[in-house]
Short mmCIF file of C-alpha atoms and ligand atoms in Angstrom, two decimals:
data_model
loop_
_atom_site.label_atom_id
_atom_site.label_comp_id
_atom_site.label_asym_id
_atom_site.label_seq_id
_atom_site.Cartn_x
_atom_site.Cartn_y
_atom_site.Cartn_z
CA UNK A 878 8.91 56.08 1.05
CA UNK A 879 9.25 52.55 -0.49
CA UNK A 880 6.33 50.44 -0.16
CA UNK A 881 6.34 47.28 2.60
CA UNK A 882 5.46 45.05 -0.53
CA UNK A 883 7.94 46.31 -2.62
CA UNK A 884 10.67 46.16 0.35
CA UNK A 885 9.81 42.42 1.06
CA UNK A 886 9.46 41.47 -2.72
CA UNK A 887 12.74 43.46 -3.28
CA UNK A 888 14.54 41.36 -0.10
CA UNK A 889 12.73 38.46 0.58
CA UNK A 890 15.97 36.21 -0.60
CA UNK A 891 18.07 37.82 1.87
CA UNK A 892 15.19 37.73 4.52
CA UNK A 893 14.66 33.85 3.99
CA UNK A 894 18.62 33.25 4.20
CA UNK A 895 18.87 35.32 7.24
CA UNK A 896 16.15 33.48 9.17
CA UNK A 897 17.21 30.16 7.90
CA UNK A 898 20.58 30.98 9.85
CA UNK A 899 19.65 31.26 13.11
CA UNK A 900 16.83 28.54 12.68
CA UNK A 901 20.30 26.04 11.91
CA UNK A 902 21.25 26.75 15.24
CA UNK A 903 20.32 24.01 16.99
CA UNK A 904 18.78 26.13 20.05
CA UNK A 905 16.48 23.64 22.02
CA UNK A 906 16.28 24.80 25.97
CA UNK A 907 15.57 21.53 27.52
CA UNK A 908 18.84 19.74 26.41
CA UNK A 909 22.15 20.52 28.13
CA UNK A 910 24.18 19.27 25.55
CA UNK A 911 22.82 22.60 23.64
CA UNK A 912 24.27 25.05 25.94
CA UNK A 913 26.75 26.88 23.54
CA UNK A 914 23.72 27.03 21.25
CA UNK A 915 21.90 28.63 23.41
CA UNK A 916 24.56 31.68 23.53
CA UNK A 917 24.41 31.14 19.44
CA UNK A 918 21.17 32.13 18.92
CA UNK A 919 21.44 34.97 20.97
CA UNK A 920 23.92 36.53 19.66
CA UNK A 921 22.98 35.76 16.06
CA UNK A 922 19.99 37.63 17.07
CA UNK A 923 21.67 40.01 18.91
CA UNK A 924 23.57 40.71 15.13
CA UNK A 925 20.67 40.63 13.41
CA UNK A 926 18.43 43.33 15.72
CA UNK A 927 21.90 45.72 15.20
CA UNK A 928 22.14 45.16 11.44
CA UNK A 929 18.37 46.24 11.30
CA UNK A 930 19.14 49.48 13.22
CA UNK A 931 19.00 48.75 16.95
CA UNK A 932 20.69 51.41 18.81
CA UNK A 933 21.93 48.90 21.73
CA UNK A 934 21.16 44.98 21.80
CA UNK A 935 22.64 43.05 24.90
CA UNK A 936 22.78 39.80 26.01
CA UNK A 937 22.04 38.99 29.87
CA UNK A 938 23.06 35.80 30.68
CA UNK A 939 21.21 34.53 33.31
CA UNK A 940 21.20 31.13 35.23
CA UNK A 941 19.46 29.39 32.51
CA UNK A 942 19.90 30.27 29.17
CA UNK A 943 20.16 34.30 28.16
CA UNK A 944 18.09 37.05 27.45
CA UNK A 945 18.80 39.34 24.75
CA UNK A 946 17.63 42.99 25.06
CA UNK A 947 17.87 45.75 22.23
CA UNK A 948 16.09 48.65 21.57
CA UNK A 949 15.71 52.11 19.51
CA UNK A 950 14.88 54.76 21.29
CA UNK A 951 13.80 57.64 18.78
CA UNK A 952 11.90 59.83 20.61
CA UNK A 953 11.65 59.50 24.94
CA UNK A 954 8.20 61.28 24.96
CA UNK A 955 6.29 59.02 21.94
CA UNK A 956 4.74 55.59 22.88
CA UNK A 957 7.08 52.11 23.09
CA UNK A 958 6.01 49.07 21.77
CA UNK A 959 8.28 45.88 23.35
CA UNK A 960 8.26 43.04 21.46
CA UNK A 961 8.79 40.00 22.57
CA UNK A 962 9.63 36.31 21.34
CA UNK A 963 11.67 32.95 22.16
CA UNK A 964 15.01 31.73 20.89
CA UNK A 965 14.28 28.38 22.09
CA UNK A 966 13.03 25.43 20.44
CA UNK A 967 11.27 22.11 21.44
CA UNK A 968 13.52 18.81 21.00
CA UNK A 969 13.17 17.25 17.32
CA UNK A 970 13.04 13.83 18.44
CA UNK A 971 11.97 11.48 16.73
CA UNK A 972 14.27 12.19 13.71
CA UNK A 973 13.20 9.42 11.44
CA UNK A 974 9.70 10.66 11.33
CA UNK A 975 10.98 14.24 9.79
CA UNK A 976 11.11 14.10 5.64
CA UNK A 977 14.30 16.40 6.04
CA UNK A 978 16.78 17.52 8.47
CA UNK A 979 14.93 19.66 11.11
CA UNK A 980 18.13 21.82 11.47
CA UNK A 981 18.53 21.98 7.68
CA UNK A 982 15.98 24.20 6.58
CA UNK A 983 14.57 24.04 3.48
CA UNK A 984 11.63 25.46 1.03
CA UNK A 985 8.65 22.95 -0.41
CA UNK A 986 5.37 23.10 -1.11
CA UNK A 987 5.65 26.88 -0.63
CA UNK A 988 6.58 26.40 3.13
CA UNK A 989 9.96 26.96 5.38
CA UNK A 990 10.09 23.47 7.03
CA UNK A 991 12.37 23.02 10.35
CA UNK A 992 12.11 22.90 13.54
CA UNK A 993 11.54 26.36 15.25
CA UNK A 994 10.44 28.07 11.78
CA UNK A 995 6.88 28.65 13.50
CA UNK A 996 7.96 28.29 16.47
CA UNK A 997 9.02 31.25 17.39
CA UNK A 998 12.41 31.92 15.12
CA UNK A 999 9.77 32.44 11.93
CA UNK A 1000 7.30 34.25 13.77
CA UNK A 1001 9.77 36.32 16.01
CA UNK A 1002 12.31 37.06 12.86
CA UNK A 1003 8.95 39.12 11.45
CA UNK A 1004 9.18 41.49 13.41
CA UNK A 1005 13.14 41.93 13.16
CA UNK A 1006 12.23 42.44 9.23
CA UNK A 1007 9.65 44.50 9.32
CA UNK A 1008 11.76 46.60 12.23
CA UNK A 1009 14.34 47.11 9.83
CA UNK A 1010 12.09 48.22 7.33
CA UNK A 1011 10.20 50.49 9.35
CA UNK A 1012 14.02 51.88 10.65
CA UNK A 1013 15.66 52.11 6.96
CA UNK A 1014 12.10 53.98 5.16
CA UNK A 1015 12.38 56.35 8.02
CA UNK A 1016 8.80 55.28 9.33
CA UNK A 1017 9.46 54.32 12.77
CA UNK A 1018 6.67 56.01 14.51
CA UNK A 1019 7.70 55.07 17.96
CA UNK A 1020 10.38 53.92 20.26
CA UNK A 1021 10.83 50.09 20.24
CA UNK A 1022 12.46 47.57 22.72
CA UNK A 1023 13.00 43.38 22.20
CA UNK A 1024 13.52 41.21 24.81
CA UNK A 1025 14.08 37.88 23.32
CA UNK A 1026 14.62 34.64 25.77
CA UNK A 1027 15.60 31.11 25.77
CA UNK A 1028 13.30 29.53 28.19
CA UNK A 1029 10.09 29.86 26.62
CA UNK A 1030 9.43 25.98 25.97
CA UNK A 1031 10.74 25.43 29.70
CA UNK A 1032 8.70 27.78 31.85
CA UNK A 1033 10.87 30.92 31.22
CA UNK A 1034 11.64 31.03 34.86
CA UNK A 1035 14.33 33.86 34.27
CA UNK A 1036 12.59 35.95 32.15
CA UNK A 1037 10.25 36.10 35.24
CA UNK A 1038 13.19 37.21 37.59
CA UNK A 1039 14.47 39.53 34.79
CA UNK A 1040 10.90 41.43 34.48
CA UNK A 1041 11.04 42.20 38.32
CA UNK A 1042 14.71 43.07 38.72
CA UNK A 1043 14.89 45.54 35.34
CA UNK A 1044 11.06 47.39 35.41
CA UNK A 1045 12.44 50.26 34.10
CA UNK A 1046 14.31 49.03 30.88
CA UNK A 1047 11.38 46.93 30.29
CA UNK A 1048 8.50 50.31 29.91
CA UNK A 1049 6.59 50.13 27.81
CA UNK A 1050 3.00 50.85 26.71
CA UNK A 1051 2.29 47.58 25.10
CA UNK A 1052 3.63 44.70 24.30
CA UNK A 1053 3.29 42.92 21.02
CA UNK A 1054 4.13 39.01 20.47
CA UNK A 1055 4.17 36.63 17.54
CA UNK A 1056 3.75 33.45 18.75
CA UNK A 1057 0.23 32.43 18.24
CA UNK A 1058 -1.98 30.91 15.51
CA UNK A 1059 -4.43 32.83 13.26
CA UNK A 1060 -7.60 30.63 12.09
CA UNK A 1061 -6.42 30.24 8.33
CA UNK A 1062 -4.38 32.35 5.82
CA UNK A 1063 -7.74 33.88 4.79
CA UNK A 1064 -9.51 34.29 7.83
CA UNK A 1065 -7.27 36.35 9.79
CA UNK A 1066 -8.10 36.45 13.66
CA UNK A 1067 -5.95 37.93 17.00
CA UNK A 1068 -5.60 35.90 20.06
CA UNK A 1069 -7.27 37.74 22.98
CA UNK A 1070 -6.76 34.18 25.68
CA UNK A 1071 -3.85 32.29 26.62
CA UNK A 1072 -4.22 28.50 28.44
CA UNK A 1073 -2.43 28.41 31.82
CA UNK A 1074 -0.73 25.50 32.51
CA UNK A 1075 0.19 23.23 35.78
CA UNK A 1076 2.26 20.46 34.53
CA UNK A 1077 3.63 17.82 37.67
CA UNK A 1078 5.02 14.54 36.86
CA UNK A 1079 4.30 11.46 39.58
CA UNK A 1080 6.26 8.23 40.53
CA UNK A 1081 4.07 5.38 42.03
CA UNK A 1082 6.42 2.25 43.97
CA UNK A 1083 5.82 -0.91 44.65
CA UNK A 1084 8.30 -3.69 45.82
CA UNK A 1085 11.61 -2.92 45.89
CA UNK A 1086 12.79 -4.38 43.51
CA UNK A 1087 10.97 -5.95 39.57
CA UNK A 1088 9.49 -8.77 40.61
CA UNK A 1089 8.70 -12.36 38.73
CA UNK A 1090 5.54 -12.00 37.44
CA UNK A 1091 4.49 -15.37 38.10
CA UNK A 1092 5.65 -15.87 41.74
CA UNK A 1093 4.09 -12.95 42.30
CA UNK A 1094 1.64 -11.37 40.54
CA UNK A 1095 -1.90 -11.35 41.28
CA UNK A 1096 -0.39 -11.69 45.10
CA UNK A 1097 1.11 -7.89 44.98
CA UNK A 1098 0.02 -4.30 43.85
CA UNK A 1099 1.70 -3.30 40.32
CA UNK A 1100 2.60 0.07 40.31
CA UNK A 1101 1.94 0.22 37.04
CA UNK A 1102 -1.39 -1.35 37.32
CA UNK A 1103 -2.24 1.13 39.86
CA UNK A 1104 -0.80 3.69 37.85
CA UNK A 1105 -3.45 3.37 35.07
CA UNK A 1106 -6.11 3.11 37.64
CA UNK A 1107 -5.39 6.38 39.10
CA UNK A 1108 -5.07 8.27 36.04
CA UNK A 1109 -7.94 7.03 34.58
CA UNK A 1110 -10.09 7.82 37.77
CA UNK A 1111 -9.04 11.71 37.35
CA UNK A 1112 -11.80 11.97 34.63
CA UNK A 1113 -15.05 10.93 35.13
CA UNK A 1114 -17.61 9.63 32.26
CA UNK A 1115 -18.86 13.49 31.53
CA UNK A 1116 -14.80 14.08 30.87
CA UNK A 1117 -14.59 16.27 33.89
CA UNK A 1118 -11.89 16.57 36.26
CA UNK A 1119 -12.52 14.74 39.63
CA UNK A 1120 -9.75 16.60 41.42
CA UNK A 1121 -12.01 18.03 44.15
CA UNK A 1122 -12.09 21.90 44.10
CA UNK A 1123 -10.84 22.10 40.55
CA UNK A 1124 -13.76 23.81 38.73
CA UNK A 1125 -13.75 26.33 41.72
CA UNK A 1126 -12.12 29.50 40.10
CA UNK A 1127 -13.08 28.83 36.70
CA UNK A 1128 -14.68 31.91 35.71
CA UNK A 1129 -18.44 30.92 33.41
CA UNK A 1130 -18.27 32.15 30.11
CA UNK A 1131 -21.70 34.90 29.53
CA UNK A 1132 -23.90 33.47 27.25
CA UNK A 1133 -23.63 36.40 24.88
CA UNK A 1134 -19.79 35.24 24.88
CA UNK A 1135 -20.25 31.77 24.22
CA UNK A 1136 -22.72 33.25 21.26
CA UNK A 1137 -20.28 35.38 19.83
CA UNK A 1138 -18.07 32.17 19.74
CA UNK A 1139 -19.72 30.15 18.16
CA UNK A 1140 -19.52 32.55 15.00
CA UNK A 1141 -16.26 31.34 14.15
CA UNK A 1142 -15.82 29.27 11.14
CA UNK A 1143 -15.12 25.47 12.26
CA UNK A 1144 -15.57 22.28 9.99
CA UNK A 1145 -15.54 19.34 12.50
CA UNK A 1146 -15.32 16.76 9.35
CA UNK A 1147 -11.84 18.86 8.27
CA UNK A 1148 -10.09 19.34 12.01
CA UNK A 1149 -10.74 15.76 12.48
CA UNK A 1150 -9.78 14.76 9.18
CA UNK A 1151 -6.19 17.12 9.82
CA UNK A 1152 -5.45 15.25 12.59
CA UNK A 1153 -6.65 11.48 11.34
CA UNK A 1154 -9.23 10.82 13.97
CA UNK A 1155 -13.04 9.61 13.28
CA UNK A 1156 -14.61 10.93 16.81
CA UNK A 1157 -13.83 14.32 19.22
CA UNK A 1158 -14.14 13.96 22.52
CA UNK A 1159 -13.96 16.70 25.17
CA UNK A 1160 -16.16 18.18 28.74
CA UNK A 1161 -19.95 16.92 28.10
CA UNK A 1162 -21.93 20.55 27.10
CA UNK A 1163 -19.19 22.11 25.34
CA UNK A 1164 -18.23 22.84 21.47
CA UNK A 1165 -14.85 21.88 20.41
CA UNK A 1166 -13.93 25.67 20.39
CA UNK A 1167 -15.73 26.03 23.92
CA UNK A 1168 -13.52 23.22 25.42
CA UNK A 1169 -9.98 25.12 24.03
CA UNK A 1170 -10.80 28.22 25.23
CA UNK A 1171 -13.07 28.66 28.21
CA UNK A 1172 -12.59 25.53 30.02
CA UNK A 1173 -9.79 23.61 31.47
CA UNK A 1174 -8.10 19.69 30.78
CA UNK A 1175 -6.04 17.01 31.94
CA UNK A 1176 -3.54 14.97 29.89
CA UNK A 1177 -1.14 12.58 30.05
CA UNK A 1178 2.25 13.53 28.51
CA UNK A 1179 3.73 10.58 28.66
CA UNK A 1180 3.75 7.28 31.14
CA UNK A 1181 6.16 4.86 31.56
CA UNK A 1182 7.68 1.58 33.41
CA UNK A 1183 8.42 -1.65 33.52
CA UNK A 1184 9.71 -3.49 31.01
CA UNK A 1185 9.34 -1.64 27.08
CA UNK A 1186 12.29 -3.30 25.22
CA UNK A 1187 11.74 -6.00 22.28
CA UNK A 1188 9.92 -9.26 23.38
CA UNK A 1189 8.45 -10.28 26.34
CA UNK A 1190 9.49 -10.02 30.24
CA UNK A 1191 7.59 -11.42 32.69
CA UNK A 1192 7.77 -9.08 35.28
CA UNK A 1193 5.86 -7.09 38.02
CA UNK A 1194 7.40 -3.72 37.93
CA UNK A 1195 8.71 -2.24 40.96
CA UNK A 1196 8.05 1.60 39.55
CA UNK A 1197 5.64 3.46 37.36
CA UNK A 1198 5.68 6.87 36.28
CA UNK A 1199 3.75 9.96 34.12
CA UNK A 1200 3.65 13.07 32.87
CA UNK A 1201 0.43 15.01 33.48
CA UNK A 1202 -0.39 18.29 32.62
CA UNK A 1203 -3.23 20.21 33.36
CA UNK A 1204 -4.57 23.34 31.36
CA UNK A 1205 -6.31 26.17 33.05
CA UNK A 1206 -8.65 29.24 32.43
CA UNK A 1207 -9.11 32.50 34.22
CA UNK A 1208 -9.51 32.35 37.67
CA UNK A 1209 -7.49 29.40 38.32
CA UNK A 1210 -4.12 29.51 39.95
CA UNK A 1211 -1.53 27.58 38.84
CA UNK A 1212 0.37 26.73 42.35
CA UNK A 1213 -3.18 26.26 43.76
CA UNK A 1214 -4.23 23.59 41.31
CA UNK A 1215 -0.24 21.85 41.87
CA UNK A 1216 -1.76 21.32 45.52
CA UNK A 1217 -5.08 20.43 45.02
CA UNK A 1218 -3.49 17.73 42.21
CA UNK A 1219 -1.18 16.38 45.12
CA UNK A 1220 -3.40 16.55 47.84
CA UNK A 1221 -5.68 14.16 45.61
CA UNK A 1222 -3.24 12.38 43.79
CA UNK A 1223 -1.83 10.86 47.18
CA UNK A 1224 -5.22 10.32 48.37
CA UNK A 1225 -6.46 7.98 45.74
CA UNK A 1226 -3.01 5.80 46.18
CA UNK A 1227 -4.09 2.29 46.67
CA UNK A 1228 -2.55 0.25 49.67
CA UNK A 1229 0.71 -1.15 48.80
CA UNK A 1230 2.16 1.39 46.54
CA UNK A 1231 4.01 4.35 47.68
CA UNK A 1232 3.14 8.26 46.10
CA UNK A 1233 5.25 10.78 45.20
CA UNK A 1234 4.11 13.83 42.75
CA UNK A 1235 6.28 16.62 42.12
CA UNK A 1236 5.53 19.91 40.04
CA UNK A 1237 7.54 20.50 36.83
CA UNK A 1238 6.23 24.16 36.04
CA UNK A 1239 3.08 26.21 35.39
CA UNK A 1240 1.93 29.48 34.40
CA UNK A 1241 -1.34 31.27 34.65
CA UNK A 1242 -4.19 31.86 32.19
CA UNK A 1243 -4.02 35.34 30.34
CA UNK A 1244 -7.25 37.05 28.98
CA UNK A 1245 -7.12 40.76 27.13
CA UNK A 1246 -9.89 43.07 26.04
CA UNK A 1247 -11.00 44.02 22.65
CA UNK A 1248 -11.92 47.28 23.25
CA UNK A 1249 -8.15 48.18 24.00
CA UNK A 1250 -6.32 50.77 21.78
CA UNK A 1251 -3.54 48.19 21.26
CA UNK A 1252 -6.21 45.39 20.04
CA UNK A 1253 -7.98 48.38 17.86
CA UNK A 1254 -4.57 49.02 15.96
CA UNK A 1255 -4.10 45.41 15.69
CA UNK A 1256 -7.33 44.73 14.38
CA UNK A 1257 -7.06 47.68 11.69
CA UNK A 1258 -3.51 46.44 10.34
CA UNK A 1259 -4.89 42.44 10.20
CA UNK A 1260 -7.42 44.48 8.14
CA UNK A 1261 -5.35 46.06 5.87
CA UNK A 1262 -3.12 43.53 4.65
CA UNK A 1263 -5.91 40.69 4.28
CA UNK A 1264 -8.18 42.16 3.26
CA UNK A 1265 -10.77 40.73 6.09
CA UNK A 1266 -11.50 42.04 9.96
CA UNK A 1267 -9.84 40.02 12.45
CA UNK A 1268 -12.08 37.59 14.69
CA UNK A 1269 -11.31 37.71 18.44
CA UNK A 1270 -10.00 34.02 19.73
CA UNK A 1271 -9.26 32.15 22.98
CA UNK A 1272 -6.88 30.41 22.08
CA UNK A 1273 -5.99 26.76 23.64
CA UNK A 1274 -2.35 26.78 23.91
CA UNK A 1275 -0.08 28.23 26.75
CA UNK A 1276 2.61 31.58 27.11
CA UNK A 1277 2.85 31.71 30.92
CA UNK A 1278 4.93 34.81 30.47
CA UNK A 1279 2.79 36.81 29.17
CA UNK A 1280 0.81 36.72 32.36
CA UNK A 1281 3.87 37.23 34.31
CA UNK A 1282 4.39 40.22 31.80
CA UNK A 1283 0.65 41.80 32.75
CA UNK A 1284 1.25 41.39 36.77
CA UNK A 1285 5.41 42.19 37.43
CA UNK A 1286 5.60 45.16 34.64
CA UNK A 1287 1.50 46.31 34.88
CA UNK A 1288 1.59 45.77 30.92
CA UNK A 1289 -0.88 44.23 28.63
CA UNK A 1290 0.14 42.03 25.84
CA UNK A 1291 -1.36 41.75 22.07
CA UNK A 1292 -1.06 38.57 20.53
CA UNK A 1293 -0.91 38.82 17.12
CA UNK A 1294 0.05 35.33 15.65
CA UNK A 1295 0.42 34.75 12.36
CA UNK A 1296 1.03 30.44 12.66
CA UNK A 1297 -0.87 28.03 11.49
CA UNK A 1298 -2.82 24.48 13.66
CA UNK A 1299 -1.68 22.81 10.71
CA UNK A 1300 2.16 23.81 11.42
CA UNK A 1301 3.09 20.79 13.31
CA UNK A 1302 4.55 23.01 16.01
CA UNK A 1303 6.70 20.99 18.81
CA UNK A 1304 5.71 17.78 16.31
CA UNK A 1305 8.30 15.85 13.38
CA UNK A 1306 7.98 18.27 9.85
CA UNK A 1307 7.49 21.22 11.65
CA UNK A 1308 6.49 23.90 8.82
CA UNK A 1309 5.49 27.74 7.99
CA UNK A 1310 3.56 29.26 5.00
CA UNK A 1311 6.04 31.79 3.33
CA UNK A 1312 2.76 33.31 2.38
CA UNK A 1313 2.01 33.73 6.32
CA UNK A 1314 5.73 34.77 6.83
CA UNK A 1315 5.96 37.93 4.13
CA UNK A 1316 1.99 38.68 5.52
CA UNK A 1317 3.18 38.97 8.90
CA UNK A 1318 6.34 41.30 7.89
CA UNK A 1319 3.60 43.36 6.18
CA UNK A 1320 1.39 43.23 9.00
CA UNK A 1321 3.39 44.20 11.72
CA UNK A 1322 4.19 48.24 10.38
CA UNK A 1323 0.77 48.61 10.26
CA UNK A 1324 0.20 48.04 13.76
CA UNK A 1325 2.86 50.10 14.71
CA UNK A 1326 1.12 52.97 12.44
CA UNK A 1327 -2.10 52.48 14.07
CA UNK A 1328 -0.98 52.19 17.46
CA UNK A 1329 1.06 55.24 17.47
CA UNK A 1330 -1.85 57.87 15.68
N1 LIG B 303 3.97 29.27 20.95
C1 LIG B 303 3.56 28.24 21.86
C2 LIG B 303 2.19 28.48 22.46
C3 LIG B 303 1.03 28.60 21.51
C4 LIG B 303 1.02 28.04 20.26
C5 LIG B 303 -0.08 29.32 21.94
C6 LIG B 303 -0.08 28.20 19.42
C7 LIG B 303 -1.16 29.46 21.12
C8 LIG B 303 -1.16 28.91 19.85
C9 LIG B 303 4.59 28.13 22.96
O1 LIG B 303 5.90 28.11 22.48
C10 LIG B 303 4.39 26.85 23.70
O2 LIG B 303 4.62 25.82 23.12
N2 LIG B 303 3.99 26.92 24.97
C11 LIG B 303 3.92 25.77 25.81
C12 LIG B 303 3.98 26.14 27.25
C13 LIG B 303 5.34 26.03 27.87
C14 LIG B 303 5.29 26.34 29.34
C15 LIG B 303 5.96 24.67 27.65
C16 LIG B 303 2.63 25.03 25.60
O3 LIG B 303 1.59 25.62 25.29
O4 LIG B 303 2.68 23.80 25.73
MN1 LIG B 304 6.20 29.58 21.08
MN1 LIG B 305 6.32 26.05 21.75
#
């Protein structure tokens, strides 16, 4: 049987092209205008899953944007691993700030850079490669399903209804997902916590109409004003949430686990340095790792109002509005923290402006054990091909499927991401290491082997 390093060494050319083609499909979920690319993508993948020896792949369209499901069934009674990854993309905006096209992939500095080639096309396109490998060397060890949806970056609302309406084309005994960092290229590590996420988005009036500033300012309440107020009373000076009943479900971290944390490697001079800030600031009592992982934040997305063109207009305006989002840990519910967030947010409104908050999406925390057969296989093939044993991470960031995944089909999820911090995912000059690329291709078999003995 040819060896994975000789396979991808042998193919990576064709790989590279064949992931640069659906990455120049311009797939991003929250944009109508990209509706037909939507169905692009898809079906490009769809191509690609048969081409690398699916038996079926099929497109569901759904009332967003469609799921594609393929799968190779070898043997009914061995074990089935279903992967799973997004199509979809974040918007590229702004373009001027990107050093070349985000569509228009293109190699330098030894990394793929575009839009979507982290997130997920290059991380999800892995596993296609190193399925087809696994298919044409006659090593498939188990049966293997894909679902692969659109609405990842927008709350993946029908992948939710898809899980509960098709349980039994989605068994499975684990399911394995690509869409996560790993601490650096030589310090391999395996997510074991997902983020949950409330995000609600508010719209504070005023007069009814924009006002002059100087008939009437300093006489009325500026929404905008106000605006700022509010926000900025929803932390306090320890950087805690006020929202009352927030911290209630968070579940404490043991201190053995906060120990066995604080093991990881972590250069504050460097992480600030990669992001070009001189100070960190996060929940008083709480590393920098501590504060991703185990405990929960609010931010502002974005605000707006008023007047923003060029120059000056003196005006009062009549609206203000944000964009606040909200991450959360295990045991806090998502829907539960939308009401506390409203129930607050209206009752901190000053007199004279007018509340109204409305919730966008969320998704709830995910947490998996490392003591699982699935994390044990994953841990051995991170092994093998660098070299190094896998730390255990909580990560920061959000998948609010995968939750959905654990409660609606009963199935746990292992997150073995092979991205970078330093990828600029969802930012301008979005980038992956080829090096992480080809190492994830040769990673992936070798979970399959060690899941399946
Ligand atoms: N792949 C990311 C999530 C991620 C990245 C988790 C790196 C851990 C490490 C995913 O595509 C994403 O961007 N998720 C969104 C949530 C979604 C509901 C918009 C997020 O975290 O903001
Ligand atoms: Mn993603
Ligand atoms: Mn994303």
């Amino acid at each position: 049987m040819k060896n994975i390093k000789t396979y991808i060494e042998e193919n990576k050319d064709r790989f590279l092209e064949e992931l640069f083609g659906l990455i120049k499909i311009p797939s991003v979920s929250s944009k109508e205008e990209h509706k037909d690319d939507m169905m692009r993508a898809a079906e490009y993948l769809k191509n690609s899953l048969l081409e690398a020896g699916a038996d079926k792949a099929e497109i569901y369209p759904t009332e967003g944007h469609p799921i594609l499901f393929g799968e190779k069934i070898i043997d009914k009674s061995l074990p089935t691993v279903l992967v799973y990854g997004h199509y979809d993309v974040q918007p590229a905006e702004p373009y001027d700030l990107w050093k070349s096209e985000p569509f228009e992939p293109v190699i330098r500095d030894g990394k793929i850079w575009a839009r979507g080639a982290d997130d997920d096309k290059g991380q999800l396109f892995m596993h296609v490669k190193a399925f087809e490998y696994m298919v044409r060397t006659g090593s498939l060890s188990c049966n293997v399903k894909f679902m692969i949806e659109g609405e990842e970056e927008i709350g993946s609302e029908s992948l939710g209804k898809f899980c509960s309406r098709q349980k039994d084309l989605l068994k499975a005994d684990v399911i394995l997902v690509s869409d996560t960092t790993m601490i650096a290229p030589d310090i391999p590590s395996i997510t074991t916590g997902l983020r949950g996420l409330t995000y609600m988005q508010v719209e504070v009036t005023g007069p009814d109409r924009d006002l002059h500033s100087g008939l009437y300012g300093g006489a009325v309440a500026n929404p905008v004003n106000m605006l700022c107020k509010m926000i900025a009373s929803l932390t306090d000076e320890k950087n805690q949430v006020t929202i009352p009943g927030f911290y209630d479900d968070v579940l404490v971290a043991s201190d053995l686990e906060r120990k066995e944390m604080a093991k990881r490697p972590y250069n504050e001079k460097e992480y600030k340095k990669a992001i070009d800030v001189d100070a960190l600031m996060g929940e008083e009592g709480y590393s920098t790792h501590e504060r991703l992982g185990i405990r929960p934040s609010l931010d502002v997305n974005g605000i707006w109002g008023g007047y923003t063109d060029k120059g000056a207009k003196t005006i009062l305006p009549a609206r203000a509005y944000a964009k606040i989002s909200m991450r959360l840990v295990p045991d806090q519910d998502s829907v539960k923290i939308a009401r506390l967030f409203e129930e607050h947010f209206k009752s901190i409104a000053p007199e004279g402006v007018r509340v109204k908050v409305e919730y966008l999406h969320g998704g709830q925390a995910y947490v998996s054990p490392i003591d699982s057969k699935e994390y044990q296989a994953a841990s051995k093939a991170m092994e093998e091909a660098f070299g190094k044993k896998p730390i255990p991470v909580r990560s920061g960031g959000s998948i609010p499927i995968i939750s959905t995944f654990e409660k609606t089909l009963g199935i746990k999820s292992i997150l073995l991401g092979f991205g970078l911090d330093e990828d600029a995912i969802h930012s301008p000059n979005e980038n992956y290491p080829l090096f992480n690329f080809f190492k994830g291709i040769e990673t992936i078999p070798l979970f399959y082997k060690y899941f399946t003995v």
